[in-house]
GROMACS .gro file of C-alpha atoms in nm:
model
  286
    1UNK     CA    1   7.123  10.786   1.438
    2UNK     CA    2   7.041  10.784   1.802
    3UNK     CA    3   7.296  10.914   2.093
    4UNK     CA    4   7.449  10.558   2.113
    5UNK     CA    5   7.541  10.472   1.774
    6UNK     CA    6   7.699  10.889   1.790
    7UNK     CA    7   7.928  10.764   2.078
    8UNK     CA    8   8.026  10.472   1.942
    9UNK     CA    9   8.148  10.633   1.624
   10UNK     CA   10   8.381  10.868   1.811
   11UNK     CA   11   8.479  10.554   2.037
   12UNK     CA   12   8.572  10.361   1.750
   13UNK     CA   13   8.798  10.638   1.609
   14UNK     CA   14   8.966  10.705   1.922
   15UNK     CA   15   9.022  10.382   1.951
   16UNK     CA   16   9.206  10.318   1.624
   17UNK     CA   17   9.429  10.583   1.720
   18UNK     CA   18   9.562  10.398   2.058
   19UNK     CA   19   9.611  10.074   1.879
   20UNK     CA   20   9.808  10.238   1.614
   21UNK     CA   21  10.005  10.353   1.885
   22UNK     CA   22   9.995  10.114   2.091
   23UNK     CA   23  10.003   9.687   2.036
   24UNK     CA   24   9.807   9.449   2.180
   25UNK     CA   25  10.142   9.239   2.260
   26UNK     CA   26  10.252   9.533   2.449
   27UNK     CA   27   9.915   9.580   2.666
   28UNK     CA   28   9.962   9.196   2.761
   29UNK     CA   29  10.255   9.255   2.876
   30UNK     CA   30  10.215   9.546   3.106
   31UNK     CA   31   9.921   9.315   3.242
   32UNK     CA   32  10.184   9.121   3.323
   33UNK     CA   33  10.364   9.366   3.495
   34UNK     CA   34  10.150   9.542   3.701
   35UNK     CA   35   9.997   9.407   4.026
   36UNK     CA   36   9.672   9.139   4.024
   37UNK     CA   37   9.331   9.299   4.003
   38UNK     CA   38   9.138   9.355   4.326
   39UNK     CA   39   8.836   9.112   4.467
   40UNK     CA   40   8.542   9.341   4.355
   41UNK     CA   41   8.310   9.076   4.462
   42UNK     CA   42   8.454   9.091   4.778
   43UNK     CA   43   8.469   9.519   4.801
   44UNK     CA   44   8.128   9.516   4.759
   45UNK     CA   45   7.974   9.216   4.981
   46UNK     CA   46   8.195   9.334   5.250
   47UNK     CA   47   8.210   9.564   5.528
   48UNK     CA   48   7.870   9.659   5.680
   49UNK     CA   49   7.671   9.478   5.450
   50UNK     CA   50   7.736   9.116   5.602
   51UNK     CA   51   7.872   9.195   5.954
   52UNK     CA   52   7.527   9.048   6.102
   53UNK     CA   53   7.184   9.001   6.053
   54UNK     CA   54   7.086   9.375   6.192
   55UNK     CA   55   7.282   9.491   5.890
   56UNK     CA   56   7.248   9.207   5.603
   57UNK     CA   57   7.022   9.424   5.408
   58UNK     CA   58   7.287   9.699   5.327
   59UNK     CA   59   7.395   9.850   4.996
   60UNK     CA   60   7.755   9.939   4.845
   61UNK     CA   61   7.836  10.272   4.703
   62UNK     CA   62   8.004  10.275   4.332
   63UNK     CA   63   8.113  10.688   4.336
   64UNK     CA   64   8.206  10.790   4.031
   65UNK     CA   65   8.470  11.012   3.883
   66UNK     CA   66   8.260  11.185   3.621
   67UNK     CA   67   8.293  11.558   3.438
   68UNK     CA   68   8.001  11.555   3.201
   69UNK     CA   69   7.756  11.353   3.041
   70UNK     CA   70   7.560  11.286   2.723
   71UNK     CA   71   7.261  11.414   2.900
   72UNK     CA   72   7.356  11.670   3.139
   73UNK     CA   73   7.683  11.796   2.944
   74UNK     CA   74   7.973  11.975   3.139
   75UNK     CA   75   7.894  11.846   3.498
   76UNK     CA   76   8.197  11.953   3.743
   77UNK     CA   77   8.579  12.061   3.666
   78UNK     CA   78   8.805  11.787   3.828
   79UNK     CA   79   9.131  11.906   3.784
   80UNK     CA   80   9.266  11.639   4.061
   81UNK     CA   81   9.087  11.314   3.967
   82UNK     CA   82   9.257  11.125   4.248
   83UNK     CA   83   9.195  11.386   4.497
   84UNK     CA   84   8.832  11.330   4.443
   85UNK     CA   85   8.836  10.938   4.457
   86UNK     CA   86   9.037  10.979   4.804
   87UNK     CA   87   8.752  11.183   4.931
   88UNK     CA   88   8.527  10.885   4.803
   89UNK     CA   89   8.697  10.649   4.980
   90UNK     CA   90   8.748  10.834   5.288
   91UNK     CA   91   8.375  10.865   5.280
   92UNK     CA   92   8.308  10.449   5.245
   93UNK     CA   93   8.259  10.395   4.897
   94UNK     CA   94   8.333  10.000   4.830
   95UNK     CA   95   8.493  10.102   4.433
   96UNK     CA   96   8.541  10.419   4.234
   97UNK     CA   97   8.432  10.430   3.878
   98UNK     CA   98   8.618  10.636   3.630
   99UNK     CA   99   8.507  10.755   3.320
  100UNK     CA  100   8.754  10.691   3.018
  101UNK     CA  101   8.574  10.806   2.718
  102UNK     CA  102   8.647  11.144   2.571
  103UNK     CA  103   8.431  11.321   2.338
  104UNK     CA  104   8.115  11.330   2.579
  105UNK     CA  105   8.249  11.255   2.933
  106UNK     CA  106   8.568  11.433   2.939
  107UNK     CA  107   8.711  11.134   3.066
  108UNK     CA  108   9.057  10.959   3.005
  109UNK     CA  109   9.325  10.652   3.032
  110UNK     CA  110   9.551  10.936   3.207
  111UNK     CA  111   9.261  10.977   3.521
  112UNK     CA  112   9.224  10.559   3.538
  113UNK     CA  113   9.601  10.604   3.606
  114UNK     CA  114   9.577  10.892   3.883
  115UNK     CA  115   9.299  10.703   4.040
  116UNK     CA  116   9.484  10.387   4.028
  117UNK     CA  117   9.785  10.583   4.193
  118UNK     CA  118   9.560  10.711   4.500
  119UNK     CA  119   9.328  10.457   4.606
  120UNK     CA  120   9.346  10.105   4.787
  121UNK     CA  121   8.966  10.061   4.680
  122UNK     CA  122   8.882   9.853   4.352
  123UNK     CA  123   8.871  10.085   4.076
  124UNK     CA  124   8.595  10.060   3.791
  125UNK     CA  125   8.691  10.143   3.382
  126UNK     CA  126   8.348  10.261   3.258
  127UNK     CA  127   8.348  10.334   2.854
  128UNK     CA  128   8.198  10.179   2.597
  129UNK     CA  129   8.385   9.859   2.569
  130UNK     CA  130   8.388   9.686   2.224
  131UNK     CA  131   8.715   9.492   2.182
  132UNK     CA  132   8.898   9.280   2.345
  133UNK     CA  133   9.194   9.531   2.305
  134UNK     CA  134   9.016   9.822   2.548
  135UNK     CA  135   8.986   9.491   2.803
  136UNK     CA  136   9.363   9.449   2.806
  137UNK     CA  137   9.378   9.840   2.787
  138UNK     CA  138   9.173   9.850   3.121
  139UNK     CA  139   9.395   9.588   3.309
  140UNK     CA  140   9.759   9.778   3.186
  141UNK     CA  141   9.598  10.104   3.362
  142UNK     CA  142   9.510   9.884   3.671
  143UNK     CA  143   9.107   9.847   3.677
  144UNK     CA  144   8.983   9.590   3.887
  145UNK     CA  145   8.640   9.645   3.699
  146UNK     CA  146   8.506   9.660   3.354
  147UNK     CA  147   8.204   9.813   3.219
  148UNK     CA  148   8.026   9.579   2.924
  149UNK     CA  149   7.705   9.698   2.818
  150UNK     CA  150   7.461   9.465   2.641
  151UNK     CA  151   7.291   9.669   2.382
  152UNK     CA  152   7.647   9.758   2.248
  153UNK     CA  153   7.733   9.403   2.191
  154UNK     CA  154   7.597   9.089   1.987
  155UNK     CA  155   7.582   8.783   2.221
  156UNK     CA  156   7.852   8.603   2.116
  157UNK     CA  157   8.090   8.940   2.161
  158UNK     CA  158   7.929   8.983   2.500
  159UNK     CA  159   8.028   8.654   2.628
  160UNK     CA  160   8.361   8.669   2.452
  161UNK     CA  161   8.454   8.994   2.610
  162UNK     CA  162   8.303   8.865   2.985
  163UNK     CA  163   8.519   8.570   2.958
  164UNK     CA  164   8.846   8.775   2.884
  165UNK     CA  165   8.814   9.046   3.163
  166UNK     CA  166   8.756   8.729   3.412
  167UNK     CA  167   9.071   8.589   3.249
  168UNK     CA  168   9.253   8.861   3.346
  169UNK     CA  169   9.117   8.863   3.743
  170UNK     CA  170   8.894   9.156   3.657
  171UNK     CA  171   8.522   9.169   3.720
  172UNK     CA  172   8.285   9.243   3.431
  173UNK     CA  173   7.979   9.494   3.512
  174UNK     CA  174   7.742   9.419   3.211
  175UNK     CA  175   7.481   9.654   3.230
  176UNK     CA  176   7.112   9.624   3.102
  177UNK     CA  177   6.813   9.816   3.050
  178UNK     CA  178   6.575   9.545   3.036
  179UNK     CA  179   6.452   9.252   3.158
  180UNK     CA  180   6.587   9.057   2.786
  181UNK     CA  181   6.924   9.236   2.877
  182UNK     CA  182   6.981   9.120   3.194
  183UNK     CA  183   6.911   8.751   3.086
  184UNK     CA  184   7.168   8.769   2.822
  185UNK     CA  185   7.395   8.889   3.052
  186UNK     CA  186   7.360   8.642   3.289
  187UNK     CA  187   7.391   8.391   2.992
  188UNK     CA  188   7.667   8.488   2.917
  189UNK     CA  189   7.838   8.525   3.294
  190UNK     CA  190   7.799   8.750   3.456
  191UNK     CA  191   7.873   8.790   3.830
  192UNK     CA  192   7.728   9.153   3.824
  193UNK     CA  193   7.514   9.289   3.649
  194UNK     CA  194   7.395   9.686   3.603
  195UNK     CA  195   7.071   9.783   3.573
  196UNK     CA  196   7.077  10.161   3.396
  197UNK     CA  197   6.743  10.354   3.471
  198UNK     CA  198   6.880  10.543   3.174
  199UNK     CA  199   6.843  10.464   2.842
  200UNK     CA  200   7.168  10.566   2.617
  201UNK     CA  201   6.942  10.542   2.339
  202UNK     CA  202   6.694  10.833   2.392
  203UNK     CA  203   6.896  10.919   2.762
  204UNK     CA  204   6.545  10.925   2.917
  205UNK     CA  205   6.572  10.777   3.261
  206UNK     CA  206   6.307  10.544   3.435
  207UNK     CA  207   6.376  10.525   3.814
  208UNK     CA  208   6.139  10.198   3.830
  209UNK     CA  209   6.339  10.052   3.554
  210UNK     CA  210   6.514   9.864   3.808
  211UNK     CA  211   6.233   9.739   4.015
  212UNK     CA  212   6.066   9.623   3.708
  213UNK     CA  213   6.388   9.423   3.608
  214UNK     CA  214   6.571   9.292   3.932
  215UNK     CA  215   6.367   8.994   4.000
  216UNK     CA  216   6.522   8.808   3.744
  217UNK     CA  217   6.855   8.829   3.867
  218UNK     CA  218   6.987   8.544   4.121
  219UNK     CA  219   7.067   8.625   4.486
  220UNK     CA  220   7.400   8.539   4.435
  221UNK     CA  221   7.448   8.792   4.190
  222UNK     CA  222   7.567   9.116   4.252
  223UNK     CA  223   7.288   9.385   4.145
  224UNK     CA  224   7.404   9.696   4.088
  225UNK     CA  225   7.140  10.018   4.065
  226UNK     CA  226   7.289  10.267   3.766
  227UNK     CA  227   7.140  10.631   3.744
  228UNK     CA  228   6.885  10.867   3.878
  229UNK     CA  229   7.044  10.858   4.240
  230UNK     CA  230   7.017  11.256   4.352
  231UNK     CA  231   6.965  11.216   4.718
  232UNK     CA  232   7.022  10.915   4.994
  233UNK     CA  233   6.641  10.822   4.974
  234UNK     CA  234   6.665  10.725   4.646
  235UNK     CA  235   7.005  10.498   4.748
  236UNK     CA  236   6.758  10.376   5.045
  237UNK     CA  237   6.477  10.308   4.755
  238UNK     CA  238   6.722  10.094   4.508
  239UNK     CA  239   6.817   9.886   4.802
  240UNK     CA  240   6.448   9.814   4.924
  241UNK     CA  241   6.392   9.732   4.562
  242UNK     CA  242   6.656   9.469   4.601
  243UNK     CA  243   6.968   9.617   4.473
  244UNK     CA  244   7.320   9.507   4.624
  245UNK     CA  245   7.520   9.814   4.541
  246UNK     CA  246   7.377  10.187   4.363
  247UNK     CA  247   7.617  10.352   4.150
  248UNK     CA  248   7.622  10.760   4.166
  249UNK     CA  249   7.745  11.012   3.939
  250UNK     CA  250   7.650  11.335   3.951
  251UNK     CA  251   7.531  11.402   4.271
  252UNK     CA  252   7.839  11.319   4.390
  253UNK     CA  253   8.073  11.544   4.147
  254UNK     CA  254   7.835  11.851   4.211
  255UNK     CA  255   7.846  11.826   4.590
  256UNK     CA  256   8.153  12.091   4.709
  257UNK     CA  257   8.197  11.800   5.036
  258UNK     CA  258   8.213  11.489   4.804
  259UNK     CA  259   8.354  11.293   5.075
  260UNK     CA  260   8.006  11.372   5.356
  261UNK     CA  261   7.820  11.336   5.026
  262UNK     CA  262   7.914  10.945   4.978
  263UNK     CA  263   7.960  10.928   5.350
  264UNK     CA  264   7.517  10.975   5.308
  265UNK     CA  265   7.443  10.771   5.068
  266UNK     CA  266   7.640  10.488   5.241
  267UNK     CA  267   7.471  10.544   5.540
  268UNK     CA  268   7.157  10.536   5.364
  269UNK     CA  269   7.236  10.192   5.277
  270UNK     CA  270   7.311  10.077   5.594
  271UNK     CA  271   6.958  10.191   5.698
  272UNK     CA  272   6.893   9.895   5.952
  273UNK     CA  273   6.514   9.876   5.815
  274UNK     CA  274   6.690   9.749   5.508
  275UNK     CA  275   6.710   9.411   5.703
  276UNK     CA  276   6.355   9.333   5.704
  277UNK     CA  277   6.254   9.511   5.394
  278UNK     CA  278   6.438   9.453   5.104
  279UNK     CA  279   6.285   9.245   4.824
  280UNK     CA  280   6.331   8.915   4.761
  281UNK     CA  281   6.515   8.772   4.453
  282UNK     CA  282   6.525   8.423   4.293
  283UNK     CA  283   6.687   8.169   4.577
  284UNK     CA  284   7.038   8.087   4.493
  285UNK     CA  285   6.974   7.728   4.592
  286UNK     CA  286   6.983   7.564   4.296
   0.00000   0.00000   0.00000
């Protein structure tokens, strides 16, 4: 059994335990209840990235709210969640992504809520999305965002679960690791789509797994770079390579000035050389 299928057990469990408690009828209706998602697409196209053509070639920041990992284990104490996502705003990230699953990333429902509470910023729900019940769960606790990752879901349940967190005015993130991945996600919808330089299999990462994938994915696509991201050269490397946004972790929750930290790496996007020499991807004109 590989690190995956390990997570996915525990996920599964935990998640038996919230449907027991609580319904799907009573997710819908706080969905109801609670205000409409925000525009990711629009959080992370604008701002500097489109203001003219000295700056078309910039990159969004994802910053995420993250206390340990599969790989790297116990990562930062966060005992104010939404204290931290402030100081990622304040610094210019376009959407903070907060980690909801339990055993491994110390994450919870409880810090999508704090988050929620502080930030005017589109929030992301990343966990290991299986159901259409943690979809509804993500909307009730007021993402804007929703991780789907393709190796943890047969087509058919991939495009299934895409279609129901558009339905709901969210934006799915399905994230690949390979070129075979990213097609099926963009088969089945997607308007963004991940590309992890780590594999959750083995947790090795590949920083040129995203170079080596990104050409098949359609300018008009949203292209996010997922992992590996330690300093504001590699943000300026993912965007050469053609990504749209770079989503960062750890070097983020580690840094004691979180808010200059993401205040780097966005300026590091905004490189103006980014212009001129970021890669090409297939023409949207279709």
């Amino acid at each position: 059994m590989n690190v995956l299928d390990t997570i996915l057990q525990g996920v599964h469990r935990d998640l038996a335990q919230r449907e027991a408690h609580t319904s799907m009828d009573d997710l819908k209706r706080r969905c109801h209840q609670i205000d409409d998602a925000k525009d990711v697409i629009a959080a992370l196209r604008s701002g500097p990235n489109y203001v003219n053509d000295e700056s078309r070639g910039a990159v969004s920041v994802i910053a995420e709210v993250k206390r340990a990992s599969p790989s790297k284990g116990f990562l930062a104490d966060i005992p104010e969640p939404g204290e931290l996502a402030q100081e990622y705003e304040k610094g210019g990230a376009s959407v903070v992504s907060v980690l909801t699953e339990r055993h491994r990333f110390h994450g919870s429902l409880d810090d999508l809520d704090v988050v929620r509470a502080a930030v005017d910023i589109p929030i992301l729900r990343k966990d290991f999305i299986v159901t259409p019940y943690q979809v509804h769960e993500a909307r009730a606790h007021g993402a804007d965002m929703v991780l789907l990752m393709v190796v943890c879901l047969e087509q058919p349940a991939l495009v299934s679960l895409v279609e129901r967190v558009h339905s709901l005015g969210m934006t799915a993130l399905v994230e690949a690791h390979s070129r075979l991945e990213a097609l099926r996600a963009l088969d089945a919808g997607a308007r963004v789509v991940g590309i992890n330089a780590r594999d959750l299999r083995t947790l090795e990462v590949n920083m040129d797994n995203f170079a080596q994938i990104v050409d098949v994915i359609p300018e008009d696509v949203i292209a996010v770079a997922e992992s590996g991201v330690k300093t504001p050269h590699d943000v300026f490397d993912y965007a050469q390579d053609g990504a749209d946004a770079v989503l960062i972790g750890e070097a983020l929750v580690k840094n004691a000035q979180p808010r200059e930290a993401v205040a780097e790496m966005v300026s590091a996007g905004q490189h103006p050389a980014l212009a001129t020499s970021r890669r090409k991807r297939i023409s949207t004109d279709r």
